Structure formats: structure tokens, C-alpha cells
Tab-separated table of C-alpha atoms and ligand atoms in Angstrom:
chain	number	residue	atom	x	y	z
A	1	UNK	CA	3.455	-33.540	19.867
A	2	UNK	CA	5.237	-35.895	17.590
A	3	UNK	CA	8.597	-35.112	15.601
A	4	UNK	CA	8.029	-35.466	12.062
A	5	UNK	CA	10.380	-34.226	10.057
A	6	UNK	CA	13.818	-36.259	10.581
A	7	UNK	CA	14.917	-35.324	7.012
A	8	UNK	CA	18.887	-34.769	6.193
A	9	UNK	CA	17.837	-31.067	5.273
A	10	UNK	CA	17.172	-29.894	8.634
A	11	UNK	CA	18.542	-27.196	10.917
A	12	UNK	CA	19.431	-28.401	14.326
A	13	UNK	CA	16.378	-28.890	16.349
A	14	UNK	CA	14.904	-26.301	18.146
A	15	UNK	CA	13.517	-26.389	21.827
A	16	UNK	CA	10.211	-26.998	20.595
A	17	UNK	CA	8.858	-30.118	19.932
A	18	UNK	CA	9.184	-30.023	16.301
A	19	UNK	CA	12.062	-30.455	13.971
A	20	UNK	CA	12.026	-27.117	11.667
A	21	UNK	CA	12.375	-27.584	8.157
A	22	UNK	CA	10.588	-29.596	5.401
A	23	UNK	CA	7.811	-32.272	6.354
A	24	UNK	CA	8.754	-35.229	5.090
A	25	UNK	CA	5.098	-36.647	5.147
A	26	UNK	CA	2.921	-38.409	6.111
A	27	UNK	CA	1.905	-37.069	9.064
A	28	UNK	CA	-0.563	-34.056	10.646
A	29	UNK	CA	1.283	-31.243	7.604
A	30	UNK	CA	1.486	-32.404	4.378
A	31	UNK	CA	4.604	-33.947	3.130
A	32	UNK	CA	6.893	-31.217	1.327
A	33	UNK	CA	5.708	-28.042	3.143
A	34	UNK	CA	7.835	-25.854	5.531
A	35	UNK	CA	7.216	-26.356	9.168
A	36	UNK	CA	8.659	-24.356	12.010
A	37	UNK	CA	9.911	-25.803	15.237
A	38	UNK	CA	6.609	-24.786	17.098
A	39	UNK	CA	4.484	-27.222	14.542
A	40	UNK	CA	3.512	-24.445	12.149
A	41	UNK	CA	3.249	-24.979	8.435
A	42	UNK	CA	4.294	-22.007	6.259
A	43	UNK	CA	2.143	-21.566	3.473
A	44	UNK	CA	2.342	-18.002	3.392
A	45	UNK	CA	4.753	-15.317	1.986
A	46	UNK	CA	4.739	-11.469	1.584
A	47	UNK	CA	7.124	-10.312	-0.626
A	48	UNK	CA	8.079	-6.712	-0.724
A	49	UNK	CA	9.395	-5.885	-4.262
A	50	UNK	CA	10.562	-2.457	-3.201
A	51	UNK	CA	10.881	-0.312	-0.293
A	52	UNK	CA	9.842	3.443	-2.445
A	53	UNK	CA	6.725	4.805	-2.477
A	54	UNK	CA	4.485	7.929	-3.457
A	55	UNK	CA	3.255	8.176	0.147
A	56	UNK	CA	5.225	8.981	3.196
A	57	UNK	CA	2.918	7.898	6.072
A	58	UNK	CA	3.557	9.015	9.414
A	59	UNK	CA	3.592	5.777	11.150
A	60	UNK	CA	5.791	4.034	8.398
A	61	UNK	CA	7.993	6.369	7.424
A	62	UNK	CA	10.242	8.892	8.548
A	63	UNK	CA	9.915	12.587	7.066
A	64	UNK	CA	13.790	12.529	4.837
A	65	UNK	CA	13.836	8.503	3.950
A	66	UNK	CA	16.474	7.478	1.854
A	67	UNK	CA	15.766	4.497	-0.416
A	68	UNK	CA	18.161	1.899	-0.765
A	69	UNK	CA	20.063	1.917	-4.090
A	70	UNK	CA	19.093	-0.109	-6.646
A	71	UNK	CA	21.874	-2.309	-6.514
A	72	UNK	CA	21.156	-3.530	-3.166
A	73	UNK	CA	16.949	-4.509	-4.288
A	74	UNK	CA	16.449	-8.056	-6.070
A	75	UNK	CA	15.485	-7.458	-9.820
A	76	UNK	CA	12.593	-8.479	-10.525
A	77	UNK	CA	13.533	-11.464	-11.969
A	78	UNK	CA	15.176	-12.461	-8.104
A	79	UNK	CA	11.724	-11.766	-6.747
A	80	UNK	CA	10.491	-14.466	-9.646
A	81	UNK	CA	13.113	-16.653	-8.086
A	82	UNK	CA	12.522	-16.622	-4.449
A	83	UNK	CA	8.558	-17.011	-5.232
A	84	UNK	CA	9.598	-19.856	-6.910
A	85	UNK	CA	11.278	-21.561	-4.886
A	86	UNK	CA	8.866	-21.276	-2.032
A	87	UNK	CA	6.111	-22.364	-4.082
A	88	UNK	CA	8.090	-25.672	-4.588
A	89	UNK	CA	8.376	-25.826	-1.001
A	90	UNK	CA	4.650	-25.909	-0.616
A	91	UNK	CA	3.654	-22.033	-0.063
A	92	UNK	CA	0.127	-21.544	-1.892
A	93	UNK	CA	-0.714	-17.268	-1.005
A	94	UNK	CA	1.670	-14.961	-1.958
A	95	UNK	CA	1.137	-10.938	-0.602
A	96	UNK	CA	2.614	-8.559	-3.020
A	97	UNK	CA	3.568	-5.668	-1.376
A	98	UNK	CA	6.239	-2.809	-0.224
A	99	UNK	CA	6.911	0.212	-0.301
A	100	UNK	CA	4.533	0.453	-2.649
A	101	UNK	CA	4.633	-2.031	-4.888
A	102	UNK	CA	2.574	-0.394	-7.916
A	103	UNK	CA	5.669	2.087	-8.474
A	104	UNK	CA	7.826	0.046	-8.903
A	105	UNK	CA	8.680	-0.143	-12.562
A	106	UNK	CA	7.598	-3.529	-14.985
A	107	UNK	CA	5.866	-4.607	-11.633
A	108	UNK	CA	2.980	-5.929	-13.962
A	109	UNK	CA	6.129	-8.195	-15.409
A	110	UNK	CA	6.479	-10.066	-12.840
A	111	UNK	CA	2.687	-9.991	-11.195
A	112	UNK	CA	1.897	-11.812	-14.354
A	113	UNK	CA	4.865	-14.452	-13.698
A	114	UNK	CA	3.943	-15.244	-9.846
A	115	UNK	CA	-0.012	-15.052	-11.362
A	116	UNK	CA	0.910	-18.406	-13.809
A	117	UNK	CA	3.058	-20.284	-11.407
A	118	UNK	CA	1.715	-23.639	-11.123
A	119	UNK	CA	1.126	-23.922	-7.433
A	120	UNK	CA	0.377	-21.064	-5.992
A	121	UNK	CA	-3.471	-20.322	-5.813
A	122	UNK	CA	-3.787	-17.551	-3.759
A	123	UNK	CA	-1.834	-14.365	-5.210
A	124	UNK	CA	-2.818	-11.191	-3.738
A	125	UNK	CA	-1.609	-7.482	-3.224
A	126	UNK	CA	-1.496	-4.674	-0.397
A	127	UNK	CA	-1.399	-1.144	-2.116
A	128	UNK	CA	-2.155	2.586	-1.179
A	129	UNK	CA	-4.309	2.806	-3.995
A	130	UNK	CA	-2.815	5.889	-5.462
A	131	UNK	CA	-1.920	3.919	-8.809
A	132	UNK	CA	-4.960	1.307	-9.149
A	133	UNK	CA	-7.114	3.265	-11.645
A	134	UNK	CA	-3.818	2.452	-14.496
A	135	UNK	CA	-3.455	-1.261	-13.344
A	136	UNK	CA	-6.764	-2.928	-11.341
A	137	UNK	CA	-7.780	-4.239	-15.441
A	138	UNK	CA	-4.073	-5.227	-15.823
A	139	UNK	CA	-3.529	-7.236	-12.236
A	140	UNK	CA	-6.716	-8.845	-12.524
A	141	UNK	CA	-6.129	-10.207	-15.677
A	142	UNK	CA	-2.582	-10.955	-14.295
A	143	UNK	CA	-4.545	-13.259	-11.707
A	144	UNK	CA	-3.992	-11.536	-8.429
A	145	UNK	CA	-7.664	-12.710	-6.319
A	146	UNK	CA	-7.621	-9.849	-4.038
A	147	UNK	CA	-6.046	-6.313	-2.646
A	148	UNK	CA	-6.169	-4.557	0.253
A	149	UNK	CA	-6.080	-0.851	-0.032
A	150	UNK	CA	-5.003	1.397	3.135
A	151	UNK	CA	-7.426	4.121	3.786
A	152	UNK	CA	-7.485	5.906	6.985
A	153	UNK	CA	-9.131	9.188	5.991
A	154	UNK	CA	-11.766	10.251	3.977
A	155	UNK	CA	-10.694	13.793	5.052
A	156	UNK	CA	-8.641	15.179	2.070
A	157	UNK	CA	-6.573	17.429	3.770
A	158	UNK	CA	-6.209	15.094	6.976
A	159	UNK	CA	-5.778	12.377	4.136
A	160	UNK	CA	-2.720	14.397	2.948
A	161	UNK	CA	-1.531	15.389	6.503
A	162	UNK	CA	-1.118	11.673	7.456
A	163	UNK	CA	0.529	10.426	4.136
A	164	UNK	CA	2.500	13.648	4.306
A	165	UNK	CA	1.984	14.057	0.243
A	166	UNK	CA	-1.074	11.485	-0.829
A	167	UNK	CA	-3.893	12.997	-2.732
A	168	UNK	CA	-7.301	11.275	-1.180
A	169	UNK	CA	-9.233	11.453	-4.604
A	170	UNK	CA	-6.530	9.240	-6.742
A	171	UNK	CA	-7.288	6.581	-3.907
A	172	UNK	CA	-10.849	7.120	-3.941
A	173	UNK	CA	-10.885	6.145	-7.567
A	174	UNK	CA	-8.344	3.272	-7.274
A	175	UNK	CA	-11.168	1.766	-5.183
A	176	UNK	CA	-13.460	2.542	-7.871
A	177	UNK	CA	-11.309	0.895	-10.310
A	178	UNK	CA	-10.706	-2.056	-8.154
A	179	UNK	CA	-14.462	-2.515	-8.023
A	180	UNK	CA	-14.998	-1.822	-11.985
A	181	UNK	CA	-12.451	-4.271	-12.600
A	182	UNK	CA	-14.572	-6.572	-10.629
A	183	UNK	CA	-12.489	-7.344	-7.854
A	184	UNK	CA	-14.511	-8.769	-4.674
A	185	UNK	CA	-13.531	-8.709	-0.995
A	186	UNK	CA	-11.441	-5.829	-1.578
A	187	UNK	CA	-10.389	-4.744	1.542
A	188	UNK	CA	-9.635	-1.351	3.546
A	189	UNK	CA	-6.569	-1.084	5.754
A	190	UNK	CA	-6.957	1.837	8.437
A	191	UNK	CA	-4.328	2.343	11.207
A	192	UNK	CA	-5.912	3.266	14.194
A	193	UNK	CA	-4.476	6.973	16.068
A	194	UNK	CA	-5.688	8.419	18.829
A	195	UNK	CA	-6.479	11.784	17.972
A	196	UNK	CA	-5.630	11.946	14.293
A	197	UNK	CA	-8.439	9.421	13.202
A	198	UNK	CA	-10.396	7.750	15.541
A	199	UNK	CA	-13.714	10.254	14.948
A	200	UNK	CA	-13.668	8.643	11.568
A	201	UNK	CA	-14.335	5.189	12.807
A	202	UNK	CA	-17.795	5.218	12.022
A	203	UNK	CA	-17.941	6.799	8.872
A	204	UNK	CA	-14.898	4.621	7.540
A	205	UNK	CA	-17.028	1.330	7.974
A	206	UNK	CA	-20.178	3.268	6.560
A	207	UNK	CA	-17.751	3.939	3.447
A	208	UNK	CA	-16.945	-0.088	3.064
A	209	UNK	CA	-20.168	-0.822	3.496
A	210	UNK	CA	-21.784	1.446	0.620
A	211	UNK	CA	-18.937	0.029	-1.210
A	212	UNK	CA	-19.390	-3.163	-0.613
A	213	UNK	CA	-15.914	-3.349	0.761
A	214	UNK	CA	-14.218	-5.060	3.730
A	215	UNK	CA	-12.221	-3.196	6.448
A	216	UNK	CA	-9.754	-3.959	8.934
A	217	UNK	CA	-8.430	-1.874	11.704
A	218	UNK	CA	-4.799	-2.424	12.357
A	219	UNK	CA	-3.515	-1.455	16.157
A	220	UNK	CA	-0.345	0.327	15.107
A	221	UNK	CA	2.695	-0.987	15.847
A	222	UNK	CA	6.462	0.103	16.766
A	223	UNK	CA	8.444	-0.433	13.180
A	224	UNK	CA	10.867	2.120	13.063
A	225	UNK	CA	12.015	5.405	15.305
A	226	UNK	CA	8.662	7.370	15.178
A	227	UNK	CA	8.195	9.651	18.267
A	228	UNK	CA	5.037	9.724	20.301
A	229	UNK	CA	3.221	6.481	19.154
A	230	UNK	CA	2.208	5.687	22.568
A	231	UNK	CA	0.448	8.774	22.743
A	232	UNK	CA	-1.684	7.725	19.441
A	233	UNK	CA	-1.764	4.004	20.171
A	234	UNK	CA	-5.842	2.553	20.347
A	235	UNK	CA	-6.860	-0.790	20.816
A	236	UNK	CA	-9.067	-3.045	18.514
A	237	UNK	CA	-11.262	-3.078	21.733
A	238	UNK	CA	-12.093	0.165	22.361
A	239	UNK	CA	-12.696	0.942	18.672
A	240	UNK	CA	-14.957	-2.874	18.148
A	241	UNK	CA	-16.660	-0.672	21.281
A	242	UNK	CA	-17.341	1.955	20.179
A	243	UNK	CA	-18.670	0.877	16.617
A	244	UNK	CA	-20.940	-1.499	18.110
A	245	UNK	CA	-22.717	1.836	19.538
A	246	UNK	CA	-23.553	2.382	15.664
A	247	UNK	CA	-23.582	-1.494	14.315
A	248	UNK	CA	-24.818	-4.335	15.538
A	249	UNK	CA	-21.660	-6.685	15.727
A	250	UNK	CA	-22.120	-10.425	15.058
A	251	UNK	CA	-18.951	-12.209	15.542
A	252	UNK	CA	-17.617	-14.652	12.450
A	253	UNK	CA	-15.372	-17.339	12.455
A	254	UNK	CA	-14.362	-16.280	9.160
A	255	UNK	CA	-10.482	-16.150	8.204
A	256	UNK	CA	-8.947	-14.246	5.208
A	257	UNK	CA	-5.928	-16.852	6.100
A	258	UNK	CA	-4.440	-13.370	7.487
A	259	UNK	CA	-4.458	-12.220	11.619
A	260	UNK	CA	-7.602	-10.369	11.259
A	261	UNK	CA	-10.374	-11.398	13.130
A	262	UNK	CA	-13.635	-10.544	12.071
A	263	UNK	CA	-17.256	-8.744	12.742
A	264	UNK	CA	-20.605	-9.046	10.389
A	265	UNK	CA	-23.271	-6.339	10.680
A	266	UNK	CA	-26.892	-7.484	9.179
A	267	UNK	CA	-27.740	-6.551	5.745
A	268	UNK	CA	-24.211	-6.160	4.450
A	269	UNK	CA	-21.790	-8.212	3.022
A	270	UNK	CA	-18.729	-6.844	4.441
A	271	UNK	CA	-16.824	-7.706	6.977
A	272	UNK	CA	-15.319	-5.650	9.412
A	273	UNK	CA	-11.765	-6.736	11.099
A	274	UNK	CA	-9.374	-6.025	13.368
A	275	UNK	CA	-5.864	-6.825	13.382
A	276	UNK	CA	-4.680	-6.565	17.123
A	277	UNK	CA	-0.945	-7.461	16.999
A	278	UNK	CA	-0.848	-5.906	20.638
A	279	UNK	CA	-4.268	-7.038	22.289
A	280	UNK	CA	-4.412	-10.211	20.435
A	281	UNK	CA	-0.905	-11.599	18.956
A	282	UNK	CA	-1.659	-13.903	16.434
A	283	UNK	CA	1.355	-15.636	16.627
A	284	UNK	CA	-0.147	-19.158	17.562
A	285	UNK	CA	-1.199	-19.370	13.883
A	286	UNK	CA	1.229	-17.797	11.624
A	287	UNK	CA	1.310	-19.119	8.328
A	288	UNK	CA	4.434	-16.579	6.940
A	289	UNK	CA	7.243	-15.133	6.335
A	290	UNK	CA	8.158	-12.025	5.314
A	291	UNK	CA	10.772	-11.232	2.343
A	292	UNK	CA	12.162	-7.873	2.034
A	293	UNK	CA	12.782	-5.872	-1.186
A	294	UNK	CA	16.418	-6.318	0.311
A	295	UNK	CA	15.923	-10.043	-0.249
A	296	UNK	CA	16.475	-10.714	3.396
A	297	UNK	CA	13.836	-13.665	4.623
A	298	UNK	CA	12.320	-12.602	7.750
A	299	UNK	CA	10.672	-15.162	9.930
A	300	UNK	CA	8.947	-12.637	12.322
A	301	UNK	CA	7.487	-9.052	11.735
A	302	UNK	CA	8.377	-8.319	14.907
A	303	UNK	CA	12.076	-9.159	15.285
A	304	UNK	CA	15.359	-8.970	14.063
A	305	UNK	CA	16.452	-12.136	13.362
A	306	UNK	CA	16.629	-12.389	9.050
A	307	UNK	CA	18.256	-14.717	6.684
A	308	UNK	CA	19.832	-12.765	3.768
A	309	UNK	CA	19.137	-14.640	0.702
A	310	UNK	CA	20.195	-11.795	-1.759
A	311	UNK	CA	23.701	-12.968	-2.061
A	312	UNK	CA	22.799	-16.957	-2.300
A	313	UNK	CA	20.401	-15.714	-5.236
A	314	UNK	CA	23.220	-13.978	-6.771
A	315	UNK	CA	25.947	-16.788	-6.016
A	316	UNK	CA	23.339	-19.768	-7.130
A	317	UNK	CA	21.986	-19.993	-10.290
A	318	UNK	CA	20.154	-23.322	-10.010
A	319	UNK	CA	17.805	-21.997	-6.248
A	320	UNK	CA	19.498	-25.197	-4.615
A	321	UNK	CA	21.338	-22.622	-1.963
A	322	UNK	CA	18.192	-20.587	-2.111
A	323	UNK	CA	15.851	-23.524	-1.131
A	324	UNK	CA	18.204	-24.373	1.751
A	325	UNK	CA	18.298	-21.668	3.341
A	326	UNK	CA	14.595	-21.075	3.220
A	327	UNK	CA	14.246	-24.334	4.552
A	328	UNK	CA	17.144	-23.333	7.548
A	329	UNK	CA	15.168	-20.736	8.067
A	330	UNK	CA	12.352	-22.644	9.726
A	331	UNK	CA	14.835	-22.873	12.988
A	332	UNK	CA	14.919	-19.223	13.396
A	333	UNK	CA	11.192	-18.581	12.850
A	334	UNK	CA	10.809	-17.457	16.857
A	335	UNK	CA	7.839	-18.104	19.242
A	336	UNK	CA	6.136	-14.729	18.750
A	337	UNK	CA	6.639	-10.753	19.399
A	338	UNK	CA	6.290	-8.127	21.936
A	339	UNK	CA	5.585	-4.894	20.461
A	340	UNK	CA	3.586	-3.458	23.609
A	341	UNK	CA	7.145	-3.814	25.930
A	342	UNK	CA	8.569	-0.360	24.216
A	343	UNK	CA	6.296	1.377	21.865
A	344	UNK	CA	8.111	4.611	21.833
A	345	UNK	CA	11.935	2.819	21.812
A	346	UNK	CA	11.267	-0.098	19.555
A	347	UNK	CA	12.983	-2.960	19.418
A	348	UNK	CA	12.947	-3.673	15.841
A	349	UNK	CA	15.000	-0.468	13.916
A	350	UNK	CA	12.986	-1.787	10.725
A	351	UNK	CA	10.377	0.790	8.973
A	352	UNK	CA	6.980	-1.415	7.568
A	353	UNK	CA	7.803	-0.044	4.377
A	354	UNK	CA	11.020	-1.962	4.172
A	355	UNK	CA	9.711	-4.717	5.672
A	356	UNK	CA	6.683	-5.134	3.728
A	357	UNK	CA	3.118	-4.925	5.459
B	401	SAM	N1	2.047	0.820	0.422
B	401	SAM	C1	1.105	-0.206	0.620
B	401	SAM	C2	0.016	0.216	1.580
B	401	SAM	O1	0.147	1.254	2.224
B	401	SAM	O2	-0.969	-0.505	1.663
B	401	SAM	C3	1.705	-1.521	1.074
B	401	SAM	C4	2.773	-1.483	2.107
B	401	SAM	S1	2.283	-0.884	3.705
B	401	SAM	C5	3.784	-1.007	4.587
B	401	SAM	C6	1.253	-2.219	4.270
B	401	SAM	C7	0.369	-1.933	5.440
B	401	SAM	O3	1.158	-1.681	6.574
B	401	SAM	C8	-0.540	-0.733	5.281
B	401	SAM	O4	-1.886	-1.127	5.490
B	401	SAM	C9	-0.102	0.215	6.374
B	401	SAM	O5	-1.172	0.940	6.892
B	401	SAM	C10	0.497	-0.742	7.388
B	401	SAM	N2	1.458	-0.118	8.287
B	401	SAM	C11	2.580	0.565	7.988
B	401	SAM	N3	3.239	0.953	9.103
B	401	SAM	C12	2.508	0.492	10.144
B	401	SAM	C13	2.657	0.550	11.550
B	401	SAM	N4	3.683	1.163	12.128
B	401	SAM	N5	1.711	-0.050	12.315
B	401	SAM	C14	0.651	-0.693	11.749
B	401	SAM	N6	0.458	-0.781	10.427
B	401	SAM	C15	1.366	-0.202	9.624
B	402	SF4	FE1	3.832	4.009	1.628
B	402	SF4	FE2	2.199	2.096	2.436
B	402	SF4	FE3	4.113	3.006	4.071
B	402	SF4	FE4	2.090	4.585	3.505
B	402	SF4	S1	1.951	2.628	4.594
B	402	SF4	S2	4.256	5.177	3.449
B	402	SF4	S3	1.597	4.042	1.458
B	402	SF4	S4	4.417	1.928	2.193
């Protein structure tokens, strides 16, 4: 591989073959975009705009979580900022996401904002659902192309048992609304547990499919100190198994630019995914980085290495600082993770919700 980025911005090189930081151009990424020191272009952010939410899901959060105060979240404004400044540095999808990022308040403010920046052309949003019947007419307008909506019951009072306080018929009609508003490729998120779930399998694709809906099934991962994962943990395998003894299974090549990888079944549109951090890391291809409602930049879901860019946003009114150390951060993006080492003692102390899914 050749080194193309010997630009007066960059970090030290890495042991890779690549210089991290911006490419200068021309070359194999287009000049002006992030690269990391393993070749990869970043053209991807999720940005969490707050780590509260309605729900309290077993595998995300703890039972008592205490929520950072608000002096300690970027303002919206920041999270304006930061989007910004990554869009100048050639990042075209942006994930909107938290917490839940619907409860936050004025979050329509600045989903309108990130929906006119010039630039970015993929803006898009992970939600539980819970508040989509008020704004799917509002974010659509606002310009956001798709959502993802987590859904892994259809069981109300299993529904409520695994978000601890989520009502299943609000979500229910957050999907309706989402498909009234005339969103397409909406997709389902469902978290796949051994023994609190997996009989629903079946029915959950049946459900996107009358819907006209996509779903993905996420192997869950170790984010946080939650007891007894290993006990709930299920592959994408064994569930792709066992729904191709109710679906014929084609495989796709098609990419939602995320890590799912993805199933067609005749006569429907929808697609049905998997997301297999454990079975199959997609690290070879990642496209992102992660910012949390914090404001700290992280380069990998799965680690604990984080750049925090809260107090350069503060210190800097002009982004110069902020677009440096984005650009810095490109030497600590690492190779990959390894969440199936320790699944009950994880290594990264992180909950998804503050990280941002
Ligand atoms: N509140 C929104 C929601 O639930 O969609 C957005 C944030 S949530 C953290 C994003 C995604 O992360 C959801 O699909 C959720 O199921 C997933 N998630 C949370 N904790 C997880 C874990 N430990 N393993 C796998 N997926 C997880
Ligand atoms: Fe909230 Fe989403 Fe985490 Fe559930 S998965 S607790 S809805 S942030």
C-alpha cells in the first residue's frame, strides 16, 4: 500500500501503512477526506446528542442510571459544530442518535440544521420509536432519509419487561407514523437473547415484512457492567438458521453503508440483516466514528481510547482546534475489537446509551 497523505496536519504515523489524517489527494481516497492509518476513509459519524431516554433496556442500561448533568452535554448548537466540521472534512452520513435522541428537547432545531448542511447527503436517525408519531412529519421534512427503530418484542408485557418501562403500542404507532410520513427502508433493530426473545424470531421478520420494513438482528454486545450476558448471548448464525426453516434466504450484496449484512426472501421487499460484531467483526470496513453526547470522539465502539473535543469546542470559537483534533484522531482509530474475549467482565466500562448505537 502506498502512503498518501504526507500533509503538515498529520499525527505521527502509525504502524500501518498509511499516514492517518487528511488525504491530501490525488490518490485511491479522495483528496480532503479523513483516512485512518489502516487505509480507511471516514465518511461516517454517529452523533449521540444525549445520553437520557424514556426506555431503560436491559442490555444498555443499568436499573438506577444517573444522567450526566447538563453542563457536561454539548448544546445543541456544539453538536451543530462538530457536524460541521466533519462535514468539511469530507463525512457525507450522519446517524443521529443516543440515549434517545427524540427526548431531547429542540432536537428538531438542530435535525433541521445538520438536514441543510451543504455536504452531507445522507442524514439519518436510530430511535426507540416511543416519540415518532409527534415528529416522523417534522424529521422528514427536516431531511433525515431514513430511521431505524429498535423492536425486539411484539409481546407487550415482555416488550415492557425488556425496556424495563416502554409501552409496545406507542412504538407500534411510531412505525406507523414513520410509514405515513412516507419514510422507506425503515428499519427494525432487534437484539438477539437467548431465552428472552429468540421464539419471536420468526414472527419479528413476518412483522417487517407485512410492513414493508427492513430488520436487522444485532448479536449483543458487552457495553457496560450487565450480569449474565453470556448466558443470553446468540449468534447471527444460529438465528439466519433457524429463519431459513421458515424463509427462503437469498443472500444480497446489498450495503446500507452500515455492518449489516444482508438476506432477501422472494416476494418481499425487505431485507433482513444481521449485524454480527462477534461472529463477523466488521472492522475491515469501518467508515465511522462515534461522538458522544459528552462530546468525546470515539474512534472504536469497542474500546476506550476517545479524544475529548468538548473543551476544544468550548476554548475555540473558529472549529480550527476542533478540526485538528478530529483529524489527530485518525492515529488512534485502532485495528478492530474483541468483544467475545470477556462478555460478562467487559472491557469497555461504556453503556451504548452513552456511547450512541
Ligand atoms: N434509543 C435509540 C434506540 O434504542 O434505537 C438509539 C440508541 S440505542 C443505544 C441504539 C441501538 O443500540 C439500539 O438498536 C439498541 O438495541 C442497540 N444496543 C444497545 N445496547 C446494546 C448492546 N449491549 N448490544 C447490542 N446492541 C445494543
Ligand atoms: Fe434507550 Fe435505546 Fe438504550 Fe433502549 S437501547 S435504553 S431505547 S438508548
Amino acid at each position: 500500500m502506498q502512503n498518501e497523505t504526507p500533509s503538515s496536519e498529520l499525527t505521527s504515523a502509525g504502524p500501518a501503512d498509511f499516514r492517518p489524517g487528511i488525504v491530501p489527494g490525488p490518490g485511491k481516497h479522495k483528496a480532503g477526506t479523513l483516512l485512518d492509518k489502516y487505509g480507511r476513509r471516514i465518511t461516517y459519524i454517529r452523533l449521540s446528542i444525549t445520553d437520557r431516554c424514556d426506555f431503560r433496556c436491559t442490555y444498555c442500561m443499568a436499573e438506577n442510571m444517573s444522567f450526566l448533568p447538563r453542563r457536561e452535554v454539548m448544546s445543541l448548537e456544539e453538536c451543530l459544530r462538530v457536524a460541521e466540521v466533519f462535514v468539511g472534512l469530507g463525512v457525507t452520513k450522519l446517524r443521529v442518535t443516543g440515549g434517545e435522541p427524540l427526548v431531547r428537547k429542540d432536537a428538531m432545531w438542530l435535525i433541521e440544521r445538520l438536514g441543510a448542511l451543504p455536504g452531507l447527503e445522507n442524514l439519518v436517525l436510530t430511535t426507540n420509536g416511543s416519540q415518532l408519531e409527534r415528529f416522523a412529519v417534522p424529521l422528514r421534512a427536516a431531511g433525515v432519509k431514513r430511521i431505524n427503530i429498535s423492536l425486539d418484542s411484539l409481546n407487550p408485557e415482555r416488550f415492557r419487561k425488556i425496556t424495563r418501562i416502554g409501552e409496545l403500542s406507542k412504538v407500534l404507532q411510531g412505525i406507523q407514523a414513520a410509514r405515513d410520513a412516507g419514510f422507506a427502508r425503515t428499519k427494525l433493530n432487534a437484539v438477539m437473547m437467548r431465552g428472552v426473545n429468540d421464539d419471536e424470531f420468526v414472527d419479528l421478520v413476518r412483522f417487517a415484512i407485512d410492513h414493508e420494513l427492513d430488520i436487522s438482528f444485532i448479536e449483543e454486545m458487552p457495553l457496560g457492567e450487565i450480569q449474565g450476558r453470556r448466558n443470553t448471548y446468540i449468534s447471527s448464525e444460529e438465528t439466519r438458521e433457524l429463519l431459513a426453516g421458515h424463509f427462503e434466504l437469498l443472500p444480497s450484496t446489498e450495503n446500507s453503508g452500515g455492518p449489516a449484512r444482508y438476506w432477501r426472501t422472494p416476494g418481499s421487499e425487505s431485507r433482513i440483516g444481521f449485524i454480527s460484531p462477534h461472529s463477523h467483526n466488521f472492522c475491515d470496513t469501518c467508515n465511522r466514528v462515534r461522538i458522544t453526547a459528552k462530546g468525546e470522539l470515539y474512534p472504536c465502539l469497542g474500546q476506550n481510547d476517545a479524544v475529548n473535543l468538548l473543551p476544544i469546542l468550548r476554548a475555540d470559537n473558529d472549529n480550527a482546534g476542533v478540526r485538528q483534533s478530529i483529524v489527530d484522531s485518525m492515529g488512534i482509530k485502532p485495528y478492530g475489537h474483541d468483544f467475545t474475549r470477556q462478555m460478562d467482565a467487559p472491557q469497555v466500562v461504556r453503556f451504548m446509551s452513552m456511547t450512541g448505537g
